Amino acid sequence: MNDVIWLVRYTLKRTFRRKINFLLYFGTPLAAILLSLFAAGGNPVKEVRIGIVNEDQGRITDDTIRFLKSLDHLSVKSVKLSAVDEQITSQKMDGVLIFRQGFSESVQHGQPRPIELVSLKGTEITMFIKSYLHEYIDHLATLGRLANGDRDLFWKMYERYQQAPFRLSVHSLPDTAKQKGVTYQTIGYLVMIMLMSAGNLTEIIIKEKEERTYSRLLTTPIQARTYVLSNIVVNLLIMTAQIIVTIVAMKNIFHIDPNISMWQMALVLLLFSLSAIGLSLITVMFANSSASAGALQPLITVPTCMLAGCFWPVELMPKFLQKAAYFIPQRWALDFLVKLQEGRSFGSLYWHLLILLAFALTFFLLAVYKFSRSQQSGQFV
């Protein structure tokens, strides 16, 4: 045990002798959060600016305009017909609604005249306006058809409709979609960072063999398996610190609510860190030099992270790639977190837990097998 502690301290001193490594291991998770926030964009709620040209001046038209003004995230302003083109092209308005003369009369007869909508924004804006207008005007047109030309009956029904005893109560709910998206993207980037960190830390084994440091250590009572165990402990310590830095920054600095318990997120990432260490050990054990190990790490890490959906939602990929993603641990870790965000209990996801442990165990067994073969042949790594 004393040998392991000494080797852990030695490796940590060697690693952080260069101060830039602090930034590499603990600054990149913060950069991942910033990148995720940037990718998610700002506040999605945007006020739509609508101009109104009223050539009708009827009561129904006035009430329709008042209805539009009552809508949230909609700014309504009267404009002249001659200024429509200038308002649209200069982007002072997102769209302009034109109520032609006779609109109110046409609604009374149950055959409302079309309301002209001028916009350069496309369906994102026009569908938002039309969805509200169509529903409101259709209700009034129904009254006109029921009145069947009887003006007095129409206005009685219209008054009752406008002063209906029931009212729609609207309550805003917090939008968690953006927070969940930022969390997913941040964890996706962190998974890749953990894999790269494990690769860099495990690569120390080969570098010290090339520098003959490993040979000198073995002339002491330190055994080869003790040396490798100390490297695994260093990996765990640094990746645990990365997880803590990420979670604390998300909660206390960037105020991101992942919609799951922080300890659950940390536990899932710690389970994945075992797979990351095992995979990096396999790479190092099969590499012939530090150069080949350094080349193999990104060749394994980046494509598998892309396949697992670390950079984008896995649903965007073809079906066969979505199925193939479940053959790598990153996919199971991300899916674990997504299902927790959906409200599943931690205990109900025991299958994900077992599979992550199985990945880690498989990788470690392969690394041990290669290590024992290397020892028997008189070679290490």
mmCIF file of C-alpha atoms in Angstrom:
data_model
loop_
_atom_site.group_PDB
_atom_site.id
_atom_site.type_symbol
_atom_site.label_atom_id
_atom_site.label_comp_id
_atom_site.label_asym_id
_atom_site.label_seq_id
_atom_site.Cartn_x
_atom_site.Cartn_y
_atom_site.Cartn_z
ATOM 1 C CA MET A 1 0.000 0.000 0.000
ATOM 2 C CA ASN A 2 2.843 2.402 0.829
ATOM 3 C CA ASP A 3 4.366 1.694 -2.591
ATOM 4 C CA VAL A 4 1.059 2.540 -4.297
ATOM 5 C CA ILE A 5 0.727 5.809 -2.366
ATOM 6 C CA TRP A 6 4.328 6.769 -3.183
ATOM 7 C CA LEU A 7 3.820 6.009 -6.886
ATOM 8 C CA VAL A 8 0.546 7.947 -6.959
ATOM 9 C CA ARG A 9 2.257 10.991 -5.467
ATOM 10 C CA TYR A 10 5.162 10.577 -7.876
ATOM 11 C CA THR A 11 2.870 10.364 -10.926
ATOM 12 C CA LEU A 12 0.789 13.357 -9.807
ATOM 13 C CA LYS A 13 3.950 15.444 -9.329
ATOM 14 C CA ARG A 14 5.227 14.360 -12.728
ATOM 15 C CA THR A 15 1.900 15.159 -14.389
ATOM 16 C CA PHE A 16 1.343 18.583 -12.838
ATOM 17 C CA ARG A 17 4.952 19.657 -12.973
ATOM 18 C CA ARG A 18 3.874 21.480 -16.094
ATOM 19 C CA LYS A 19 1.231 24.006 -14.988
ATOM 20 C CA ILE A 20 -0.496 23.845 -18.358
ATOM 21 C CA ASN A 21 -1.738 20.374 -17.399
ATOM 22 C CA PHE A 22 -4.002 21.961 -14.770
ATOM 23 C CA LEU A 23 -5.678 23.828 -17.607
ATOM 24 C CA LEU A 24 -5.736 20.714 -19.780
ATOM 25 C CA TYR A 25 -7.404 18.463 -17.212
ATOM 26 C CA PHE A 26 -9.614 20.941 -15.326
ATOM 27 C CA GLY A 27 -10.070 23.815 -17.755
ATOM 28 C CA THR A 28 -11.434 21.726 -20.618
ATOM 29 C CA PRO A 29 -14.557 20.634 -18.659
ATOM 30 C CA LEU A 30 -15.377 24.323 -18.103
ATOM 31 C CA ALA A 31 -14.798 24.965 -21.795
ATOM 32 C CA ALA A 32 -17.196 22.103 -22.526
ATOM 33 C CA ILE A 33 -19.936 23.834 -20.515
ATOM 34 C CA LEU A 34 -19.348 27.135 -22.327
ATOM 35 C CA LEU A 35 -19.398 25.383 -25.695
ATOM 36 C CA SER A 36 -22.665 23.647 -24.796
ATOM 37 C CA LEU A 37 -24.261 26.940 -23.746
ATOM 38 C CA PHE A 38 -23.062 28.590 -26.944
ATOM 39 C CA ALA A 39 -24.464 25.728 -29.039
ATOM 40 C CA ALA A 40 -27.807 25.955 -27.239
ATOM 41 C CA GLY A 41 -28.021 29.657 -28.032
ATOM 42 C CA GLY A 42 -29.657 32.375 -25.976
ATOM 43 C CA ASN A 43 -33.187 32.630 -24.709
ATOM 44 C CA PRO A 44 -35.456 30.940 -27.307
ATOM 45 C CA VAL A 45 -38.386 33.186 -26.394
ATOM 46 C CA LYS A 46 -38.422 36.021 -28.916
ATOM 47 C CA GLU A 47 -40.969 38.799 -29.265
ATOM 48 C CA VAL A 48 -42.598 38.781 -32.693
ATOM 49 C CA ARG A 49 -43.208 42.273 -34.130
ATOM 50 C CA ILE A 50 -46.388 42.551 -36.163
ATOM 51 C CA GLY A 51 -47.717 45.568 -38.028
ATOM 52 C CA ILE A 52 -51.458 46.079 -38.586
ATOM 53 C CA VAL A 53 -53.073 47.806 -41.590
ATOM 54 C CA ASN A 54 -56.761 48.356 -40.749
ATOM 55 C CA GLU A 55 -58.795 49.376 -43.804
ATOM 56 C CA ASP A 56 -62.052 48.063 -42.351
ATOM 57 C CA GLN A 57 -62.562 49.960 -39.075
ATOM 58 C CA GLY A 58 -65.375 47.564 -38.109
ATOM 59 C CA ARG A 59 -65.984 46.365 -34.568
ATOM 60 C CA ILE A 60 -64.997 42.769 -35.302
ATOM 61 C CA THR A 61 -61.720 43.924 -36.828
ATOM 62 C CA ASP A 62 -61.000 46.144 -33.803
ATOM 63 C CA ASP A 63 -61.744 43.264 -31.433
ATOM 64 C CA THR A 64 -59.484 40.967 -33.491
ATOM 65 C CA ILE A 65 -56.624 43.451 -33.181
ATOM 66 C CA ARG A 66 -57.218 43.694 -29.418
ATOM 67 C CA PHE A 67 -57.075 39.900 -29.262
ATOM 68 C CA LEU A 68 -53.672 39.934 -30.998
ATOM 69 C CA LYS A 69 -52.376 42.576 -28.595
ATOM 70 C CA SER A 70 -53.348 40.359 -25.644
ATOM 71 C CA LEU A 71 -51.087 37.531 -26.818
ATOM 72 C CA ASP A 72 -47.746 36.980 -25.070
ATOM 73 C CA HIS A 73 -44.515 37.539 -27.015
ATOM 74 C CA LEU A 74 -46.372 39.496 -29.709
ATOM 75 C CA SER A 75 -45.773 43.205 -30.274
ATOM 76 C CA VAL A 76 -48.545 44.831 -32.350
ATOM 77 C CA LYS A 77 -48.240 48.256 -33.979
ATOM 78 C CA SER A 78 -50.423 50.107 -36.508
ATOM 79 C CA VAL A 79 -48.756 50.972 -39.814
ATOM 80 C CA LYS A 80 -49.848 52.596 -43.066
ATOM 81 C CA LEU A 81 -50.368 50.515 -46.190
ATOM 82 C CA SER A 82 -47.806 52.607 -48.062
ATOM 83 C CA ALA A 83 -45.156 51.812 -45.431
ATOM 84 C CA VAL A 84 -45.564 48.018 -45.496
ATOM 85 C CA ASP A 85 -42.693 47.283 -47.895
ATOM 86 C CA GLU A 86 -40.299 49.553 -46.038
ATOM 87 C CA GLN A 87 -41.222 48.064 -42.642
ATOM 88 C CA ILE A 88 -40.658 44.512 -43.903
ATOM 89 C CA THR A 89 -37.460 45.023 -45.905
ATOM 90 C CA SER A 90 -35.822 47.046 -43.121
ATOM 91 C CA GLN A 91 -36.800 44.266 -40.679
ATOM 92 C CA LYS A 92 -38.541 46.711 -38.379
ATOM 93 C CA MET A 93 -41.477 44.292 -38.509
ATOM 94 C CA ASP A 94 -41.465 40.496 -38.704
ATOM 95 C CA GLY A 95 -44.776 40.592 -40.546
ATOM 96 C CA VAL A 96 -47.726 42.825 -41.443
ATOM 97 C CA LEU A 97 -51.422 41.864 -41.291
ATOM 98 C CA ILE A 98 -53.752 43.669 -43.683
ATOM 99 C CA PHE A 99 -57.496 43.774 -42.886
ATOM 100 C CA ARG A 100 -59.282 44.790 -46.087
ATOM 101 C CA GLN A 101 -62.515 46.778 -46.077
ATOM 102 C CA GLY A 102 -65.563 44.584 -45.528
ATOM 103 C CA PHE A 103 -63.804 42.081 -43.295
ATOM 104 C CA SER A 104 -66.210 42.564 -40.354
ATOM 105 C CA GLU A 105 -69.218 42.235 -42.642
ATOM 106 C CA SER A 106 -67.898 39.021 -44.167
ATOM 107 C CA VAL A 107 -67.433 37.479 -40.707
ATOM 108 C CA GLN A 108 -71.054 38.285 -39.854
ATOM 109 C CA HIS A 109 -72.159 36.280 -42.896
ATOM 110 C CA GLY A 110 -70.004 33.325 -41.885
ATOM 111 C CA GLN A 111 -67.624 33.712 -44.847
ATOM 112 C CA PRO A 112 -64.644 35.727 -43.550
ATOM 113 C CA ARG A 113 -62.456 37.414 -46.123
ATOM 114 C CA PRO A 114 -58.803 36.301 -46.046
ATOM 115 C CA ILE A 115 -56.465 38.375 -43.901
ATOM 116 C CA GLU A 116 -53.329 39.199 -45.866
ATOM 117 C CA LEU A 117 -50.037 38.427 -44.137
ATOM 118 C CA VAL A 118 -46.856 39.926 -45.552
ATOM 119 C CA SER A 119 -43.590 38.526 -44.171
ATOM 120 C CA LEU A 120 -40.069 37.551 -45.198
ATOM 121 C CA LYS A 121 -39.516 35.299 -42.187
ATOM 122 C CA GLY A 122 -41.137 32.120 -43.477
ATOM 123 C CA THR A 123 -43.270 29.585 -41.636
ATOM 124 C CA GLU A 124 -41.537 30.124 -38.269
ATOM 125 C CA ILE A 125 -43.356 33.459 -37.961
ATOM 126 C CA THR A 126 -46.369 33.026 -40.223
ATOM 127 C CA MET A 127 -47.559 29.753 -38.674
ATOM 128 C CA PHE A 128 -47.348 31.287 -35.201
ATOM 129 C CA ILE A 129 -49.706 34.125 -36.253
ATOM 130 C CA LYS A 130 -52.028 32.014 -38.391
ATOM 131 C CA SER A 131 -52.581 29.394 -35.698
ATOM 132 C CA TYR A 132 -54.039 31.996 -33.321
ATOM 133 C CA LEU A 133 -55.924 33.984 -35.945
ATOM 134 C CA HIS A 134 -57.547 30.986 -37.625
ATOM 135 C CA GLU A 135 -58.930 29.659 -34.374
ATOM 136 C CA TYR A 136 -60.296 33.063 -33.305
ATOM 137 C CA ILE A 137 -61.843 33.929 -36.685
ATOM 138 C CA ASP A 138 -63.299 30.427 -37.149
ATOM 139 C CA HIS A 139 -65.233 30.786 -33.899
ATOM 140 C CA LEU A 140 -66.698 34.113 -35.048
ATOM 141 C CA ALA A 141 -67.501 32.726 -38.504
ATOM 142 C CA THR A 142 -69.402 29.877 -36.845
ATOM 143 C CA LEU A 143 -71.575 32.435 -35.071
ATOM 144 C CA GLY A 144 -72.246 34.111 -38.430
ATOM 145 C CA ARG A 145 -73.328 30.832 -40.012
ATOM 146 C CA LEU A 146 -75.576 30.039 -37.055
ATOM 147 C CA ALA A 147 -77.201 33.494 -37.274
ATOM 148 C CA ASN A 148 -77.941 32.831 -40.971
ATOM 149 C CA GLY A 149 -78.127 36.521 -41.869
ATOM 150 C CA ASP A 150 -79.985 37.654 -38.714
ATOM 151 C CA ARG A 151 -77.844 40.598 -37.597
ATOM 152 C CA ASP A 152 -79.550 40.981 -34.207
ATOM 153 C CA LEU A 153 -79.053 37.308 -33.402
ATOM 154 C CA PHE A 154 -75.438 37.477 -34.516
ATOM 155 C CA TRP A 155 -74.626 40.430 -32.256
ATOM 156 C CA LYS A 156 -76.383 38.797 -29.283
ATOM 157 C CA MET A 157 -74.285 35.668 -29.738
ATOM 158 C CA TYR A 158 -71.204 37.791 -30.352
ATOM 159 C CA GLU A 159 -71.712 39.713 -27.081
ATOM 160 C CA ARG A 160 -72.207 36.481 -25.162
ATOM 161 C CA TYR A 161 -69.078 35.031 -26.764
ATOM 162 C CA GLN A 162 -66.981 38.088 -25.875
ATOM 163 C CA GLN A 163 -68.318 38.143 -22.297
ATOM 164 C CA ALA A 164 -68.363 34.385 -21.728
ATOM 165 C CA PRO A 165 -68.341 33.460 -18.009
ATOM 166 C CA PHE A 166 -65.529 30.959 -18.554
ATOM 167 C CA ARG A 167 -61.992 32.131 -19.098
ATOM 168 C CA LEU A 168 -58.827 30.344 -20.062
ATOM 169 C CA SER A 169 -56.281 30.551 -17.276
ATOM 170 C CA VAL A 170 -52.708 30.480 -18.574
ATOM 171 C CA HIS A 171 -49.786 29.552 -16.343
ATOM 172 C CA SER A 172 -46.218 29.518 -17.578
ATOM 173 C CA LEU A 173 -44.197 26.410 -16.832
ATOM 174 C CA PRO A 174 -40.408 26.438 -16.683
ATOM 175 C CA ASP A 175 -38.870 25.258 -19.952
ATOM 176 C CA THR A 176 -36.500 22.433 -18.989
ATOM 177 C CA ALA A 177 -35.735 21.383 -22.562
ATOM 178 C CA LYS A 178 -32.826 23.795 -22.942
ATOM 179 C CA GLN A 179 -31.358 22.875 -19.539
ATOM 180 C CA LYS A 180 -31.574 19.168 -20.405
ATOM 181 C CA GLY A 181 -30.003 19.809 -23.808
ATOM 182 C CA VAL A 182 -27.094 21.744 -22.308
ATOM 183 C CA THR A 183 -26.590 19.013 -19.694
ATOM 184 C CA TYR A 184 -26.576 16.283 -22.342
ATOM 185 C CA GLN A 185 -24.110 18.190 -24.519
ATOM 186 C CA THR A 186 -21.851 19.007 -21.558
ATOM 187 C CA ILE A 187 -21.748 15.386 -20.411
ATOM 188 C CA GLY A 188 -21.103 14.292 -23.997
ATOM 189 C CA TYR A 189 -18.062 16.555 -24.182
ATOM 190 C CA LEU A 190 -16.963 15.503 -20.673
ATOM 191 C CA VAL A 191 -17.107 11.824 -21.691
ATOM 192 C CA MET A 192 -14.696 12.557 -24.541
ATOM 193 C CA ILE A 193 -12.455 14.617 -22.240
ATOM 194 C CA MET A 194 -12.355 11.756 -19.719
ATOM 195 C CA LEU A 195 -11.365 9.304 -22.438
ATOM 196 C CA MET A 196 -8.602 11.614 -23.657
ATOM 197 C CA SER A 197 -7.420 12.236 -20.086
ATOM 198 C CA ALA A 198 -7.281 8.507 -19.359
ATOM 199 C CA GLY A 199 -5.296 8.016 -22.557
ATOM 200 C CA ASN A 200 -2.799 10.726 -21.652
ATOM 201 C CA LEU A 201 -2.327 9.486 -18.082
ATOM 202 C CA THR A 202 -1.978 5.837 -19.078
ATOM 203 C CA GLU A 203 0.486 6.797 -21.792
ATOM 204 C CA ILE A 204 2.872 7.737 -18.968
ATOM 205 C CA ILE A 205 3.518 3.996 -18.575
ATOM 206 C CA ILE A 206 5.048 3.763 -22.063
ATOM 207 C CA LYS A 207 6.931 7.044 -21.738
ATOM 208 C CA GLU A 208 8.570 5.926 -18.502
ATOM 209 C CA LYS A 209 9.520 2.627 -20.110
ATOM 210 C CA GLU A 210 11.137 4.515 -23.006
ATOM 211 C CA GLU A 211 12.930 6.798 -20.533
ATOM 212 C CA ARG A 212 14.115 3.726 -18.525
ATOM 213 C CA THR A 213 12.370 5.119 -15.435
ATOM 214 C CA TYR A 214 10.207 1.999 -15.300
ATOM 215 C CA SER A 215 13.269 -0.288 -15.334
ATOM 216 C CA ARG A 216 14.885 1.630 -12.484
ATOM 217 C CA LEU A 217 11.676 1.426 -10.428
ATOM 218 C CA LEU A 218 11.577 -2.357 -10.856
ATOM 219 C CA THR A 219 15.065 -2.652 -9.352
ATOM 220 C CA THR A 220 13.391 -1.614 -6.075
ATOM 221 C CA PRO A 221 10.846 -3.772 -4.205
ATOM 222 C CA ILE A 222 8.093 -2.217 -6.378
ATOM 223 C CA GLN A 223 6.351 -4.789 -8.583
ATOM 224 C CA ALA A 224 5.003 -4.207 -12.085
ATOM 225 C CA ARG A 225 1.385 -4.786 -11.062
ATOM 226 C CA THR A 226 1.809 -2.227 -8.250
ATOM 227 C CA TYR A 227 3.052 0.299 -10.780
ATOM 228 C CA VAL A 228 0.043 -0.250 -13.053
ATOM 229 C CA LEU A 229 -2.354 -0.136 -10.080
ATOM 230 C CA SER A 230 -0.948 3.249 -9.056
ATOM 231 C CA ASN A 231 -1.581 4.557 -12.569
ATOM 232 C CA ILE A 232 -5.197 3.386 -12.336
ATOM 233 C CA VAL A 233 -5.578 5.211 -8.999
ATOM 234 C CA VAL A 234 -4.163 8.416 -10.520
ATOM 235 C CA ASN A 235 -6.648 8.112 -13.373
ATOM 236 C CA LEU A 236 -9.529 7.716 -10.918
ATOM 237 C CA LEU A 237 -8.405 10.666 -8.792
ATOM 238 C CA ILE A 238 -8.079 13.059 -11.732
ATOM 239 C CA MET A 239 -11.310 11.973 -13.419
ATOM 240 C CA THR A 240 -13.186 12.238 -10.120
ATOM 241 C CA ALA A 241 -11.846 15.780 -9.803
ATOM 242 C CA GLN A 242 -12.987 16.522 -13.381
ATOM 243 C CA ILE A 243 -16.492 15.269 -12.567
ATOM 244 C CA ILE A 244 -16.649 17.373 -9.394
ATOM 245 C CA VAL A 245 -15.379 20.497 -11.193
ATOM 246 C CA THR A 246 -17.969 20.041 -13.953
ATOM 247 C CA ILE A 247 -20.915 19.445 -11.609
ATOM 248 C CA VAL A 248 -19.989 22.304 -9.247
ATOM 249 C CA ALA A 249 -19.513 24.692 -12.190
ATOM 250 C CA MET A 250 -22.823 23.660 -13.761
ATOM 251 C CA LYS A 251 -24.720 24.196 -10.519
ATOM 252 C CA ASN A 252 -23.017 27.174 -8.863
ATOM 253 C CA ILE A 253 -21.445 29.143 -11.719
ATOM 254 C CA PHE A 254 -23.607 28.567 -14.796
ATOM 255 C CA HIS A 255 -26.805 27.724 -12.839
ATOM 256 C CA ILE A 256 -27.684 24.785 -15.086
ATOM 257 C CA ASP A 257 -30.328 22.454 -13.678
ATOM 258 C CA PRO A 258 -29.749 18.952 -15.136
ATOM 259 C CA ASN A 259 -33.130 17.801 -13.823
ATOM 260 C CA ILE A 260 -31.498 14.890 -12.000
ATOM 261 C CA SER A 261 -29.717 14.498 -8.689
ATOM 262 C CA MET A 262 -26.077 15.563 -8.782
ATOM 263 C CA TRP A 263 -24.937 12.424 -6.947
ATOM 264 C CA GLN A 264 -26.668 10.266 -9.559
ATOM 265 C CA MET A 265 -24.884 12.109 -12.357
ATOM 266 C CA ALA A 266 -21.554 11.783 -10.555
ATOM 267 C CA LEU A 267 -22.067 8.054 -9.936
ATOM 268 C CA VAL A 268 -22.885 7.367 -13.603
ATOM 269 C CA LEU A 269 -19.774 9.247 -14.722
ATOM 270 C CA LEU A 270 -17.611 7.435 -12.166
ATOM 271 C CA LEU A 271 -18.880 4.117 -13.497
ATOM 272 C CA PHE A 272 -18.002 5.246 -17.001
ATOM 273 C CA SER A 273 -14.530 6.349 -15.843
ATOM 274 C CA LEU A 274 -13.735 2.695 -15.113
ATOM 275 C CA SER A 275 -14.462 1.826 -18.751
ATOM 276 C CA ALA A 276 -12.363 4.795 -19.898
ATOM 277 C CA ILE A 277 -9.394 3.603 -17.837
ATOM 278 C CA GLY A 278 -9.775 0.013 -19.022
ATOM 279 C CA LEU A 279 -9.944 1.079 -22.660
ATOM 280 C CA SER A 280 -6.856 3.284 -22.304
ATOM 281 C CA LEU A 281 -4.942 0.400 -20.684
ATOM 282 C CA ILE A 282 -5.792 -1.852 -23.633
ATOM 283 C CA THR A 283 -4.520 0.805 -26.054
ATOM 284 C CA VAL A 284 -1.279 1.222 -24.122
ATOM 285 C CA MET A 285 -0.703 -2.505 -23.671
ATOM 286 C CA PHE A 286 -1.015 -3.126 -27.406
ATOM 287 C CA ALA A 287 0.997 -0.065 -28.491
ATOM 288 C CA ASN A 288 4.692 -0.391 -29.339
ATOM 289 C CA SER A 289 5.673 3.152 -28.407
ATOM 290 C CA SER A 290 4.322 6.381 -26.936
ATOM 291 C CA ALA A 291 3.967 7.752 -30.466
ATOM 292 C CA SER A 292 1.760 4.859 -31.572
ATOM 293 C CA ALA A 293 -0.270 5.069 -28.337
ATOM 294 C CA GLY A 294 -0.744 8.797 -28.864
ATOM 295 C CA ALA A 295 -1.947 8.148 -32.412
ATOM 296 C CA LEU A 296 -4.299 5.321 -31.395
ATOM 297 C CA GLN A 297 -6.066 7.250 -28.627
ATOM 298 C CA PRO A 298 -7.831 9.874 -30.830
ATOM 299 C CA LEU A 299 -8.495 7.258 -33.520
ATOM 300 C CA ILE A 300 -10.489 5.281 -30.964
ATOM 301 C CA THR A 301 -11.941 8.129 -28.883
ATOM 302 C CA VAL A 302 -13.315 10.560 -31.469
ATOM 303 C CA PRO A 303 -15.138 8.105 -33.798
ATOM 304 C CA THR A 304 -16.677 6.166 -30.894
ATOM 305 C CA CYS A 305 -17.828 9.402 -29.229
ATOM 306 C CA MET A 306 -19.390 10.503 -32.513
ATOM 307 C CA LEU A 307 -21.153 7.148 -32.837
ATOM 308 C CA ALA A 308 -22.368 7.286 -29.226
ATOM 309 C CA GLY A 309 -24.016 10.691 -29.710
ATOM 310 C CA CYS A 310 -21.625 12.752 -27.590
ATOM 311 C CA PHE A 311 -21.653 15.638 -30.089
ATOM 312 C CA TRP A 312 -25.256 15.469 -31.344
ATOM 313 C CA PRO A 313 -28.452 13.550 -30.520
ATOM 314 C CA VAL A 314 -28.099 9.918 -31.534
ATOM 315 C CA GLU A 315 -31.605 10.083 -33.043
ATOM 316 C CA LEU A 316 -30.178 12.117 -35.947
ATOM 317 C CA MET A 317 -28.160 9.115 -37.129
ATOM 318 C CA PRO A 318 -29.435 6.215 -39.270
ATOM 319 C CA LYS A 319 -31.115 3.331 -37.465
ATOM 320 C CA PHE A 320 -28.257 0.872 -38.005
ATOM 321 C CA LEU A 321 -25.779 3.337 -36.470
ATOM 322 C CA GLN A 322 -28.110 3.897 -33.512
ATOM 323 C CA LYS A 323 -28.081 0.144 -32.881
ATOM 324 C CA ALA A 324 -24.304 -0.068 -33.335
ATOM 325 C CA ALA A 325 -23.850 2.696 -30.727
ATOM 326 C CA TYR A 326 -24.952 0.305 -27.980
ATOM 327 C CA PHE A 327 -21.738 -1.678 -28.447
ATOM 328 C CA ILE A 328 -19.707 1.110 -26.815
ATOM 329 C CA PRO A 329 -19.863 2.297 -23.169
ATOM 330 C CA GLN A 330 -20.331 6.007 -24.003
ATOM 331 C CA ARG A 331 -23.802 5.284 -25.410
ATOM 332 C CA TRP A 332 -24.904 3.457 -22.239
ATOM 333 C CA ALA A 333 -23.615 6.242 -19.977
ATOM 334 C CA LEU A 334 -25.441 8.936 -21.969
ATOM 335 C CA ASP A 335 -28.608 6.837 -22.224
ATOM 336 C CA PHE A 336 -28.430 6.264 -18.452
ATOM 337 C CA LEU A 337 -28.436 10.038 -17.856
ATOM 338 C CA VAL A 338 -31.210 10.708 -20.413
ATOM 339 C CA LYS A 339 -33.509 8.162 -18.781
ATOM 340 C CA LEU A 340 -32.806 9.676 -15.355
ATOM 341 C CA GLN A 341 -33.782 13.075 -16.785
ATOM 342 C CA GLU A 342 -37.024 11.535 -18.031
ATOM 343 C CA GLY A 343 -37.933 10.648 -14.457
ATOM 344 C CA ARG A 344 -36.836 7.009 -14.229
ATOM 345 C CA SER A 345 -35.542 5.942 -10.828
ATOM 346 C CA PHE A 346 -31.897 5.001 -10.422
ATOM 347 C CA GLY A 347 -32.768 1.499 -9.253
ATOM 348 C CA SER A 348 -34.963 0.786 -12.282
ATOM 349 C CA LEU A 349 -31.938 1.300 -14.559
ATOM 350 C CA TYR A 350 -29.918 -1.527 -13.034
ATOM 351 C CA TRP A 351 -29.429 -2.987 -16.535
ATOM 352 C CA HIS A 352 -27.473 0.114 -17.605
ATOM 353 C CA LEU A 353 -25.457 -0.126 -14.407
ATOM 354 C CA LEU A 354 -24.556 -3.763 -15.003
ATOM 355 C CA ILE A 355 -23.612 -3.153 -18.642
ATOM 356 C CA LEU A 356 -21.286 -0.267 -17.727
ATOM 357 C CA LEU A 357 -19.628 -2.498 -15.128
ATOM 358 C CA ALA A 358 -19.406 -5.315 -17.706
ATOM 359 C CA PHE A 359 -17.641 -3.012 -20.181
ATOM 360 C CA ALA A 360 -15.132 -1.974 -17.499
ATOM 361 C CA LEU A 361 -14.545 -5.577 -16.395
ATOM 362 C CA THR A 362 -14.045 -6.734 -19.996
ATOM 363 C CA PHE A 363 -11.531 -3.997 -20.731
ATOM 364 C CA PHE A 364 -9.586 -4.660 -17.529
ATOM 365 C CA LEU A 365 -9.484 -8.419 -18.158
ATOM 366 C CA LEU A 366 -8.143 -7.847 -21.672
ATOM 367 C CA ALA A 367 -5.505 -5.466 -20.306
ATOM 368 C CA VAL A 368 -4.527 -7.966 -17.571
ATOM 369 C CA TYR A 369 -4.276 -10.761 -20.136
ATOM 370 C CA LYS A 370 -1.987 -8.706 -22.375
ATOM 371 C CA PHE A 371 0.041 -7.572 -19.372
ATOM 372 C CA SER A 372 0.568 -11.155 -18.139
ATOM 373 C CA ARG A 373 1.591 -12.289 -21.639
ATOM 374 C CA SER A 374 4.076 -9.430 -21.841
ATOM 375 C CA GLN A 375 5.508 -10.370 -18.459
ATOM 376 C CA GLN A 376 5.953 -14.005 -19.487
ATOM 377 C CA SER A 377 7.765 -12.999 -22.654
ATOM 378 C CA GLY A 378 10.039 -10.660 -20.712
ATOM 379 C CA GLN A 379 8.488 -7.540 -22.167
ATOM 380 C CA PHE A 380 6.200 -4.932 -20.708
ATOM 381 C CA VAL A 381 3.799 -2.986 -22.892
#
